[in-house]
């Protein structure tokens, strides 16, 4: 391997993808930051992850280009970060990006920092290599930013002061005097979710469409809470299950191999961004299991079983943990692994079955993805059965048999790359989902799988009372964050409902104590994202809102309350209550953004 830059010794698959770029990349370390300061070069901080399509696009266009690399190396000190390894760094600079640009963030995140204090002074996400869509080419932009850094020191200092003031303001505050927690935000959240709901296709908002499991699970809980009232909120159940049905039959779900993609680019859930993330699948598996418990819908059961099969066959390591993601791209094309030619399908499945499959997957209609088909359910088997000689059950068997044949052929294609990092927080989401699914479907093998994954984390990522966030190449790296502790505590308590184990209860108590001793803001309440002895960054965040993943504070609050009642310890109940109080002003302002709280 040519050792072009300083990333070649890293273990992150994402950083290794960039280790042979002509860009002089450095990892984020104390040594790197000191060097940038000594050179007085602005830092170009690039944050992404290995399964990210637009990260690959920017890498091919810019970071593999000798000319652009020369400009980057001449004017900047270049640092690469894997956001999955360092969510603490990503979180801080995503917030900064939103404040500076007044736009939502994403990946790749490209931020420019003052090396004196690592404060950002400019930023964006993806930048094209040449001028496009009103955006300047990356080289021109870099030269302008370098010039701004040299000539506008006072403006940069003033902006840094303003940023620091905003950071302080966005931290959650304590309850004001005479204020008490009440249920108003719950009612308001219900109204706000429905107001933004797509009643035709399900989901919230329009394109692009994200699954938003926090909102859907919240609706399910809201319905359940009203189930024995005079007028149960059937509408909340309808909104949730409509979305789950359309996601399961659409392109967000892999009809052939099981498992969910990241999000869809269209309103109708047809065409996804093709990366598969472990956390999405953990959250959605949990949600489908609860929805199946509520409705008994056989579609939901099918999704549970296929998603668990996919997790076990594609994402599980031999040691019991789960890998973090599968790339969107293979052979430099997004989605190439998953899409089909109609004639190709015709050759693979039985001739008499093709007429059924053609109707089922809409192969008799126009191709939906760049002259090829990404399979989505155009006609369900019940509908086809009305005009067919076959019963619905027989048609379901034909679909199952055909999917098996397609899956066998698909496995011969060049697969997208797999990121083999095993993250404690994301594994915890899957462990919880397996425990719930095992209980709902009475599948002891799912519960056993959850147990093995818990044992894997305890053995490999927990040592001397310290939980580690990331495991790869037989090494545990990075002291764990709030999400790792909170999600794992939640997963253990969920597991204990499926199968009691006193040793695991003691592990849960240890995690809860670490959480309180190392992350809790004793004075104002709420949990910081990083522990007390963590590397000092420009801002220590206390995240309360749900995003692609649930809020660490929301899950910590819920699980500590649950543990407090389970073992009869007021310490956990106090920490939970104080967290809720510290986040209450945010709950009132934006209840639909803080659903776990």
JSON list of C-alpha atoms in Angstrom, two decimals, residues 4-201:
[
{"chain": "A", "resi": 4, "resn": "UNK", "atom": "CA", "xyz": [0.38, 8.75, 0.78]},
{"chain": "A", "resi": 5, "resn": "UNK", "atom": "CA", "xyz": [-0.92, 10.28, 4.00]},
{"chain": "A", "resi": 6, "resn": "UNK", "atom": "CA", "xyz": [-1.25, 9.72, 7.75]},
{"chain": "A", "resi": 7, "resn": "UNK", "atom": "CA", "xyz": [-4.45, 7.66, 7.66]},
{"chain": "A", "resi": 8, "resn": "UNK", "atom": "CA", "xyz": [-2.81, 4.37, 6.67]},
{"chain": "A", "resi": 9, "resn": "UNK", "atom": "CA", "xyz": [-2.37, 3.30, 10.33]},
{"chain": "A", "resi": 10, "resn": "UNK", "atom": "CA", "xyz": [-6.05, 3.86, 11.22]},
{"chain": "A", "resi": 11, "resn": "UNK", "atom": "CA", "xyz": [-8.55, 1.01, 11.74]},
{"chain": "A", "resi": 12, "resn": "UNK", "atom": "CA", "xyz": [-11.70, 2.85, 10.55]},
{"chain": "A", "resi": 13, "resn": "UNK", "atom": "CA", "xyz": [-12.74, 1.54, 7.10]},
{"chain": "A", "resi": 14, "resn": "UNK", "atom": "CA", "xyz": [-13.81, 5.10, 6.21]},
{"chain": "A", "resi": 15, "resn": "UNK", "atom": "CA", "xyz": [-10.42, 6.61, 7.03]},
{"chain": "A", "resi": 16, "resn": "UNK", "atom": "CA", "xyz": [-8.64, 3.76, 5.24]},
{"chain": "A", "resi": 17, "resn": "UNK", "atom": "CA", "xyz": [-10.72, 4.53, 2.11]},
{"chain": "A", "resi": 18, "resn": "UNK", "atom": "CA", "xyz": [-8.85, 7.87, 2.05]},
{"chain": "A", "resi": 19, "resn": "UNK", "atom": "CA", "xyz": [-5.40, 6.63, 3.05]},
{"chain": "A", "resi": 20, "resn": "UNK", "atom": "CA", "xyz": [-4.10, 6.68, -0.53]},
{"chain": "A", "resi": 21, "resn": "UNK", "atom": "CA", "xyz": [-5.58, 10.04, -1.53]},
{"chain": "A", "resi": 22, "resn": "UNK", "atom": "CA", "xyz": [-3.01, 12.62, -2.71]},
{"chain": "A", "resi": 23, "resn": "UNK", "atom": "CA", "xyz": [-4.47, 14.85, 0.04]},
{"chain": "A", "resi": 24, "resn": "UNK", "atom": "CA", "xyz": [-2.16, 15.01, 3.07]},
{"chain": "A", "resi": 25, "resn": "UNK", "atom": "CA", "xyz": [-4.86, 13.80, 5.48]},
{"chain": "A", "resi": 26, "resn": "UNK", "atom": "CA", "xyz": [-4.27, 13.52, 9.23]},
{"chain": "A", "resi": 27, "resn": "UNK", "atom": "CA", "xyz": [-6.47, 11.82, 11.83]},
{"chain": "A", "resi": 28, "resn": "UNK", "atom": "CA", "xyz": [-8.00, 13.96, 14.60]},
{"chain": "A", "resi": 29, "resn": "UNK", "atom": "CA", "xyz": [-5.42, 13.68, 17.39]},
{"chain": "A", "resi": 30, "resn": "UNK", "atom": "CA", "xyz": [-3.86, 16.06, 19.90]},
{"chain": "A", "resi": 31, "resn": "UNK", "atom": "CA", "xyz": [-0.64, 15.85, 17.87]},
{"chain": "A", "resi": 32, "resn": "UNK", "atom": "CA", "xyz": [-2.43, 16.81, 14.62]},
{"chain": "A", "resi": 33, "resn": "UNK", "atom": "CA", "xyz": [-4.18, 19.79, 16.22]},
{"chain": "A", "resi": 34, "resn": "UNK", "atom": "CA", "xyz": [-0.88, 21.01, 17.75]},
{"chain": "A", "resi": 35, "resn": "UNK", "atom": "CA", "xyz": [0.84, 20.74, 14.36]},
{"chain": "A", "resi": 36, "resn": "UNK", "atom": "CA", "xyz": [-1.90, 22.79, 12.65]},
{"chain": "A", "resi": 37, "resn": "UNK", "atom": "CA", "xyz": [-1.54, 25.44, 15.35]},
{"chain": "A", "resi": 38, "resn": "UNK", "atom": "CA", "xyz": [2.26, 25.57, 14.95]},
{"chain": "A", "resi": 39, "resn": "UNK", "atom": "CA", "xyz": [1.96, 25.89, 11.16]},
{"chain": "A", "resi": 40, "resn": "UNK", "atom": "CA", "xyz": [-0.87, 28.45, 11.61]},
{"chain": "A", "resi": 41, "resn": "UNK", "atom": "CA", "xyz": [-2.73, 26.84, 8.72]},
{"chain": "A", "resi": 42, "resn": "UNK", "atom": "CA", "xyz": [-6.52, 26.78, 8.77]},
{"chain": "A", "resi": 43, "resn": "UNK", "atom": "CA", "xyz": [-7.85, 23.26, 9.36]},
{"chain": "A", "resi": 44, "resn": "UNK", "atom": "CA", "xyz": [-9.99, 21.70, 6.64]},
{"chain": "A", "resi": 45, "resn": "UNK", "atom": "CA", "xyz": [-12.07, 19.23, 8.63]},
{"chain": "A", "resi": 46, "resn": "UNK", "atom": "CA", "xyz": [-13.87, 16.60, 6.53]},
{"chain": "A", "resi": 47, "resn": "UNK", "atom": "CA", "xyz": [-16.35, 14.31, 8.33]},
{"chain": "A", "resi": 48, "resn": "UNK", "atom": "CA", "xyz": [-18.13, 11.34, 6.75]},
{"chain": "A", "resi": 49, "resn": "UNK", "atom": "CA", "xyz": [-18.69, 7.59, 6.98]},
{"chain": "A", "resi": 50, "resn": "UNK", "atom": "CA", "xyz": [-17.94, 4.59, 4.82]},
{"chain": "A", "resi": 51, "resn": "UNK", "atom": "CA", "xyz": [-21.50, 3.86, 3.58]},
{"chain": "A", "resi": 52, "resn": "UNK", "atom": "CA", "xyz": [-22.18, 7.48, 2.54]},
{"chain": "A", "resi": 53, "resn": "UNK", "atom": "CA", "xyz": [-22.82, 7.95, -1.21]},
{"chain": "A", "resi": 54, "resn": "UNK", "atom": "CA", "xyz": [-22.07, 11.69, -1.39]},
{"chain": "A", "resi": 55, "resn": "UNK", "atom": "CA", "xyz": [-18.89, 11.17, 0.64]},
{"chain": "A", "resi": 56, "resn": "UNK", "atom": "CA", "xyz": [-17.71, 8.85, -2.15]},
{"chain": "A", "resi": 57, "resn": "UNK", "atom": "CA", "xyz": [-18.73, 11.35, -4.83]},
{"chain": "A", "resi": 58, "resn": "UNK", "atom": "CA", "xyz": [-16.70, 14.14, -3.20]},
{"chain": "A", "resi": 59, "resn": "UNK", "atom": "CA", "xyz": [-13.78, 11.76, -2.67]},
{"chain": "A", "resi": 60, "resn": "UNK", "atom": "CA", "xyz": [-13.70, 10.71, -6.37]},
{"chain": "A", "resi": 61, "resn": "UNK", "atom": "CA", "xyz": [-14.21, 14.26, -7.67]},
{"chain": "A", "resi": 62, "resn": "UNK", "atom": "CA", "xyz": [-11.93, 16.18, -5.32]},
{"chain": "A", "resi": 63, "resn": "UNK", "atom": "CA", "xyz": [-9.82, 14.16, -2.88]},
{"chain": "A", "resi": 64, "resn": "UNK", "atom": "CA", "xyz": [-8.49, 11.82, -5.59]},
{"chain": "A", "resi": 65, "resn": "UNK", "atom": "CA", "xyz": [-7.71, 14.74, -7.91]},
{"chain": "A", "resi": 66, "resn": "UNK", "atom": "CA", "xyz": [-4.03, 15.76, -7.85]},
{"chain": "A", "resi": 67, "resn": "UNK", "atom": "CA", "xyz": [-4.75, 19.40, -8.69]},
{"chain": "A", "resi": 68, "resn": "UNK", "atom": "CA", "xyz": [-7.37, 19.89, -5.98]},
{"chain": "A", "resi": 69, "resn": "UNK", "atom": "CA", "xyz": [-5.20, 17.94, -3.51]},
{"chain": "A", "resi": 70, "resn": "UNK", "atom": "CA", "xyz": [-2.29, 20.37, -4.23]},
{"chain": "A", "resi": 71, "resn": "UNK", "atom": "CA", "xyz": [-4.51, 23.33, -3.33]},
{"chain": "A", "resi": 72, "resn": "UNK", "atom": "CA", "xyz": [-5.71, 21.61, -0.15]},
{"chain": "A", "resi": 73, "resn": "UNK", "atom": "CA", "xyz": [-2.16, 20.69, 0.91]},
{"chain": "A", "resi": 74, "resn": "UNK", "atom": "CA", "xyz": [-0.75, 24.14, 0.16]},
{"chain": "A", "resi": 75, "resn": "UNK", "atom": "CA", "xyz": [-3.37, 26.19, 1.98]},
{"chain": "A", "resi": 76, "resn": "UNK", "atom": "CA", "xyz": [-4.81, 23.91, 4.68]},
{"chain": "A", "resi": 77, "resn": "UNK", "atom": "CA", "xyz": [-4.03, 21.36, 7.34]},
{"chain": "A", "resi": 78, "resn": "UNK", "atom": "CA", "xyz": [-6.39, 18.53, 6.35]},
{"chain": "A", "resi": 79, "resn": "UNK", "atom": "CA", "xyz": [-8.10, 16.33, 8.97]},
{"chain": "A", "resi": 80, "resn": "UNK", "atom": "CA", "xyz": [-10.45, 13.39, 8.30]},
{"chain": "A", "resi": 81, "resn": "UNK", "atom": "CA", "xyz": [-12.95, 12.11, 10.87]},
{"chain": "A", "resi": 82, "resn": "UNK", "atom": "CA", "xyz": [-15.22, 9.05, 10.82]},
{"chain": "A", "resi": 83, "resn": "UNK", "atom": "CA", "xyz": [-18.43, 10.37, 12.34]},
{"chain": "A", "resi": 84, "resn": "UNK", "atom": "CA", "xyz": [-19.33, 6.89, 13.60]},
{"chain": "A", "resi": 85, "resn": "UNK", "atom": "CA", "xyz": [-16.14, 6.69, 15.66]},
{"chain": "A", "resi": 86, "resn": "UNK", "atom": "CA", "xyz": [-16.29, 10.30, 16.81]},
{"chain": "A", "resi": 87, "resn": "UNK", "atom": "CA", "xyz": [-19.95, 11.36, 17.07]},
{"chain": "A", "resi": 88, "resn": "UNK", "atom": "CA", "xyz": [-18.81, 13.94, 19.64]},
{"chain": "A", "resi": 89, "resn": "UNK", "atom": "CA", "xyz": [-16.79, 15.86, 17.03]},
{"chain": "A", "resi": 90, "resn": "UNK", "atom": "CA", "xyz": [-19.46, 15.41, 14.36]},
{"chain": "A", "resi": 91, "resn": "UNK", "atom": "CA", "xyz": [-22.23, 16.65, 16.64]},
{"chain": "A", "resi": 92, "resn": "UNK", "atom": "CA", "xyz": [-20.39, 19.86, 17.56]},
{"chain": "A", "resi": 93, "resn": "UNK", "atom": "CA", "xyz": [-19.49, 20.83, 14.00]},
{"chain": "A", "resi": 94, "resn": "UNK", "atom": "CA", "xyz": [-22.94, 19.88, 12.63]},
{"chain": "A", "resi": 95, "resn": "UNK", "atom": "CA", "xyz": [-24.42, 22.37, 15.13]},
{"chain": "A", "resi": 96, "resn": "UNK", "atom": "CA", "xyz": [-21.81, 24.96, 14.07]},
{"chain": "A", "resi": 97, "resn": "UNK", "atom": "CA", "xyz": [-22.62, 24.37, 10.40]},
{"chain": "A", "resi": 98, "resn": "UNK", "atom": "CA", "xyz": [-26.32, 24.96, 11.04]},
{"chain": "A", "resi": 99, "resn": "UNK", "atom": "CA", "xyz": [-25.60, 28.17, 12.96]},
{"chain": "A", "resi": 100, "resn": "UNK", "atom": "CA", "xyz": [-23.16, 29.56, 10.37]},
{"chain": "A", "resi": 101, "resn": "UNK", "atom": "CA", "xyz": [-25.01, 28.59, 7.17]},
{"chain": "A", "resi": 102, "resn": "UNK", "atom": "CA", "xyz": [-28.61, 28.53, 8.50]},
{"chain": "A", "resi": 103, "resn": "UNK", "atom": "CA", "xyz": [-29.04, 25.24, 6.63]},
{"chain": "A", "resi": 104, "resn": "UNK", "atom": "CA", "xyz": [-29.42, 21.63, 7.78]},
{"chain": "A", "resi": 105, "resn": "UNK", "atom": "CA", "xyz": [-26.19, 19.64, 7.89]},
{"chain": "A", "resi": 106, "resn": "UNK", "atom": "CA", "xyz": [-25.32, 16.18, 6.60]},
{"chain": "A", "resi": 107, "resn": "UNK", "atom": "CA", "xyz": [-22.39, 14.25, 5.19]},
{"chain": "A", "resi": 108, "resn": "UNK", "atom": "CA", "xyz": [-19.83, 14.81, 3.95]},
{"chain": "A", "resi": 109, "resn": "UNK", "atom": "CA", "xyz": [-19.47, 17.72, 6.36]},
{"chain": "A", "resi": 110, "resn": "UNK", "atom": "CA", "xyz": [-16.74, 20.16, 5.29]},
{"chain": "A", "resi": 111, "resn": "UNK", "atom": "CA", "xyz": [-15.73, 22.69, 7.97]},
{"chain": "A", "resi": 112, "resn": "UNK", "atom": "CA", "xyz": [-12.91, 25.23, 8.09]},
{"chain": "A", "resi": 113, "resn": "UNK", "atom": "CA", "xyz": [-11.42, 25.86, 11.53]},
{"chain": "A", "resi": 114, "resn": "UNK", "atom": "CA", "xyz": [-9.15, 28.45, 13.08]},
{"chain": "A", "resi": 115, "resn": "UNK", "atom": "CA", "xyz": [-6.14, 26.35, 14.25]},
{"chain": "A", "resi": 116, "resn": "UNK", "atom": "CA", "xyz": [-5.66, 28.62, 17.27]},
{"chain": "A", "resi": 117, "resn": "UNK", "atom": "CA", "xyz": [-8.85, 27.37, 18.98]},
{"chain": "A", "resi": 118, "resn": "UNK", "atom": "CA", "xyz": [-10.48, 24.88, 16.51]},
{"chain": "A", "resi": 119, "resn": "UNK", "atom": "CA", "xyz": [-13.46, 27.24, 16.14]},
{"chain": "A", "resi": 120, "resn": "UNK", "atom": "CA", "xyz": [-15.18, 27.00, 12.73]},
{"chain": "A", "resi": 121, "resn": "UNK", "atom": "CA", "xyz": [-15.34, 30.13, 10.57]},
{"chain": "A", "resi": 122, "resn": "UNK", "atom": "CA", "xyz": [-16.92, 28.66, 7.39]},
{"chain": "A", "resi": 123, "resn": "UNK", "atom": "CA", "xyz": [-18.49, 25.38, 6.31]},
{"chain": "A", "resi": 124, "resn": "UNK", "atom": "CA", "xyz": [-20.75, 23.34, 4.07]},
{"chain": "A", "resi": 125, "resn": "UNK", "atom": "CA", "xyz": [-21.53, 19.75, 3.17]},
{"chain": "A", "resi": 126, "resn": "UNK", "atom": "CA", "xyz": [-20.79, 18.46, -0.35]},
{"chain": "A", "resi": 127, "resn": "UNK", "atom": "CA", "xyz": [-18.89, 20.84, -2.66]},
{"chain": "A", "resi": 128, "resn": "UNK", "atom": "CA", "xyz": [-18.59, 19.98, -6.39]},
{"chain": "A", "resi": 129, "resn": "UNK", "atom": "CA", "xyz": [-15.16, 19.91, -8.05]},
{"chain": "A", "resi": 130, "resn": "UNK", "atom": "CA", "xyz": [-16.35, 22.34, -10.75]},
{"chain": "A", "resi": 131, "resn": "UNK", "atom": "CA", "xyz": [-18.90, 25.21, -10.63]},
{"chain": "A", "resi": 132, "resn": "UNK", "atom": "CA", "xyz": [-22.39, 23.63, -10.62]},
{"chain": "A", "resi": 133, "resn": "UNK", "atom": "CA", "xyz": [-25.93, 24.56, -9.52]},
{"chain": "A", "resi": 134, "resn": "UNK", "atom": "CA", "xyz": [-24.82, 28.01, -8.39]},
{"chain": "A", "resi": 135, "resn": "UNK", "atom": "CA", "xyz": [-22.00, 26.56, -6.29]},
{"chain": "A", "resi": 136, "resn": "UNK", "atom": "CA", "xyz": [-18.33, 27.45, -6.93]},
{"chain": "A", "resi": 137, "resn": "UNK", "atom": "CA", "xyz": [-15.79, 24.77, -7.82]},
{"chain": "A", "resi": 138, "resn": "UNK", "atom": "CA", "xyz": [-13.95, 23.39, -4.80]},
{"chain": "A", "resi": 139, "resn": "UNK", "atom": "CA", "xyz": [-10.48, 24.69, -5.80]},
{"chain": "A", "resi": 140, "resn": "UNK", "atom": "CA", "xyz": [-11.75, 28.28, -6.28]},
{"chain": "A", "resi": 141, "resn": "UNK", "atom": "CA", "xyz": [-13.63, 28.09, -3.00]},
{"chain": "A", "resi": 142, "resn": "UNK", "atom": "CA", "xyz": [-10.52, 26.86, -1.15]},
{"chain": "A", "resi": 143, "resn": "UNK", "atom": "CA", "xyz": [-8.40, 29.76, -2.44]},
{"chain": "A", "resi": 144, "resn": "UNK", "atom": "CA", "xyz": [-11.08, 32.27, -1.39]},
{"chain": "A", "resi": 145, "resn": "UNK", "atom": "CA", "xyz": [-11.39, 30.72, 2.09]},
{"chain": "A", "resi": 146, "resn": "UNK", "atom": "CA", "xyz": [-7.61, 30.72, 2.54]},
{"chain": "A", "resi": 147, "resn": "UNK", "atom": "CA", "xyz": [-7.52, 34.42, 1.59]},
{"chain": "A", "resi": 148, "resn": "UNK", "atom": "CA", "xyz": [-10.39, 35.18, 3.99]},
{"chain": "A", "resi": 149, "resn": "UNK", "atom": "CA", "xyz": [-8.53, 33.43, 6.83]},
{"chain": "A", "resi": 150, "resn": "UNK", "atom": "CA", "xyz": [-5.41, 35.53, 6.22]},
{"chain": "A", "resi": 151, "resn": "UNK", "atom": "CA", "xyz": [-7.14, 38.88, 5.76]},
{"chain": "A", "resi": 152, "resn": "UNK", "atom": "CA", "xyz": [-10.22, 38.83, 8.00]},
{"chain": "A", "resi": 153, "resn": "UNK", "atom": "CA", "xyz": [-8.85, 37.92, 11.43]},
{"chain": "A", "resi": 154, "resn": "UNK", "atom": "CA", "xyz": [-11.06, 40.42, 13.28]},
{"chain": "A", "resi": 155, "resn": "UNK", "atom": "CA", "xyz": [-14.25, 39.18, 11.57]},
{"chain": "A", "resi": 156, "resn": "UNK", "atom": "CA", "xyz": [-13.30, 35.58, 12.39]},
{"chain": "A", "resi": 157, "resn": "UNK", "atom": "CA", "xyz": [-12.69, 36.46, 16.06]},
{"chain": "A", "resi": 158, "resn": "UNK", "atom": "CA", "xyz": [-16.03, 38.29, 16.28]},
{"chain": "A", "resi": 159, "resn": "UNK", "atom": "CA", "xyz": [-17.84, 35.34, 14.71]},
{"chain": "A", "resi": 160, "resn": "UNK", "atom": "CA", "xyz": [-16.15, 32.98, 17.19]},
{"chain": "A", "resi": 161, "resn": "UNK", "atom": "CA", "xyz": [-17.42, 35.09, 20.11]},
{"chain": "A", "resi": 162, "resn": "UNK", "atom": "CA", "xyz": [-20.96, 35.02, 18.71]},
{"chain": "A", "resi": 163, "resn": "UNK", "atom": "CA", "xyz": [-20.78, 31.24, 18.19]},
{"chain": "A", "resi": 164, "resn": "UNK", "atom": "CA", "xyz": [-19.72, 30.73, 21.80]},
{"chain": "A", "resi": 165, "resn": "UNK", "atom": "CA", "xyz": [-22.67, 32.84, 22.98]},
{"chain": "A", "resi": 166, "resn": "UNK", "atom": "CA", "xyz": [-25.08, 30.78, 20.84]},
{"chain": "A", "resi": 167, "resn": "UNK", "atom": "CA", "xyz": [-23.60, 27.52, 22.18]},
{"chain": "A", "resi": 168, "resn": "UNK", "atom": "CA", "xyz": [-24.38, 28.69, 25.72]},
{"chain": "A", "resi": 169, "resn": "UNK", "atom": "CA", "xyz": [-27.93, 29.72, 24.78]},
{"chain": "A", "resi": 170, "resn": "UNK", "atom": "CA", "xyz": [-28.83, 26.43, 23.08]},
{"chain": "A", "resi": 171, "resn": "UNK", "atom": "CA", "xyz": [-27.99, 24.35, 26.16]},
{"chain": "A", "resi": 172, "resn": "UNK", "atom": "CA", "xyz": [-31.18, 23.24, 27.93]},
{"chain": "A", "resi": 173, "resn": "UNK", "atom": "CA", "xyz": [-32.09, 25.35, 30.97]},
{"chain": "A", "resi": 174, "resn": "UNK", "atom": "CA", "xyz": [-33.52, 24.44, 34.36]},
{"chain": "A", "resi": 175, "resn": "UNK", "atom": "CA", "xyz": [-37.24, 24.83, 35.10]},
{"chain": "A", "resi": 176, "resn": "UNK", "atom": "CA", "xyz": [-38.06, 28.43, 35.92]},
{"chain": "A", "resi": 177, "resn": "UNK", "atom": "CA", "xyz": [-39.44, 29.23, 39.37]},
{"chain": "A", "resi": 178, "resn": "UNK", "atom": "CA", "xyz": [-43.05, 28.16, 39.99]},
{"chain": "A", "resi": 179, "resn": "UNK", "atom": "CA", "xyz": [-43.03, 26.10, 36.77]},
{"chain": "A", "resi": 180, "resn": "UNK", "atom": "CA", "xyz": [-44.06, 22.45, 36.88]},
{"chain": "A", "resi": 181, "resn": "UNK", "atom": "CA", "xyz": [-43.87, 19.64, 34.37]},
{"chain": "A", "resi": 182, "resn": "UNK", "atom": "CA", "xyz": [-47.27, 19.10, 32.74]},
{"chain": "A", "resi": 183, "resn": "UNK", "atom": "CA", "xyz": [-48.74, 17.07, 29.87]},
{"chain": "A", "resi": 184, "resn": "UNK", "atom": "CA", "xyz": [-49.33, 19.97, 27.45]},
{"chain": "A", "resi": 185, "resn": "UNK", "atom": "CA", "xyz": [-46.34, 19.10, 25.18]},
{"chain": "A", "resi": 186, "resn": "UNK", "atom": "CA", "xyz": [-47.82, 15.60, 24.67]},
{"chain": "A", "resi": 187, "resn": "UNK", "atom": "CA", "xyz": [-51.06, 17.02, 23.26]},
{"chain": "A", "resi": 188, "resn": "UNK", "atom": "CA", "xyz": [-49.20, 19.59, 21.16]},
{"chain": "A", "resi": 189, "resn": "UNK", "atom": "CA", "xyz": [-46.83, 16.95, 19.75]},
{"chain": "A", "resi": 190, "resn": "UNK", "atom": "CA", "xyz": [-49.81, 14.84, 18.66]},
{"chain": "A", "resi": 191, "resn": "UNK", "atom": "CA", "xyz": [-51.28, 17.78, 16.75]},
{"chain": "A", "resi": 192, "resn": "UNK", "atom": "CA", "xyz": [-47.95, 18.78, 15.17]},
{"chain": "A", "resi": 193, "resn": "UNK", "atom": "CA", "xyz": [-47.16, 15.25, 13.95]},
{"chain": "A", "resi": 194, "resn": "UNK", "atom": "CA", "xyz": [-50.56, 14.92, 12.30]},
{"chain": "A", "resi": 195, "resn": "UNK", "atom": "CA", "xyz": [-50.30, 18.40, 10.74]},
{"chain": "A", "resi": 196, "resn": "UNK", "atom": "CA", "xyz": [-47.11, 17.40, 8.89]},
{"chain": "A", "resi": 197, "resn": "UNK", "atom": "CA", "xyz": [-48.27, 13.89, 8.03]},
{"chain": "A", "resi": 198, "resn": "UNK", "atom": "CA", "xyz": [-48.59, 12.59, 4.47]},
{"chain": "A", "resi": 199, "resn": "UNK", "atom": "CA", "xyz": [-52.00, 10.92, 4.65]},
{"chain": "A", "resi": 200, "resn": "UNK", "atom": "CA", "xyz": [-51.69, 9.40, 1.18]},
{"chain": "A", "resi": 201, "resn": "UNK", "atom": "CA", "xyz": [-48.31, 7.66, 1.40]}
]
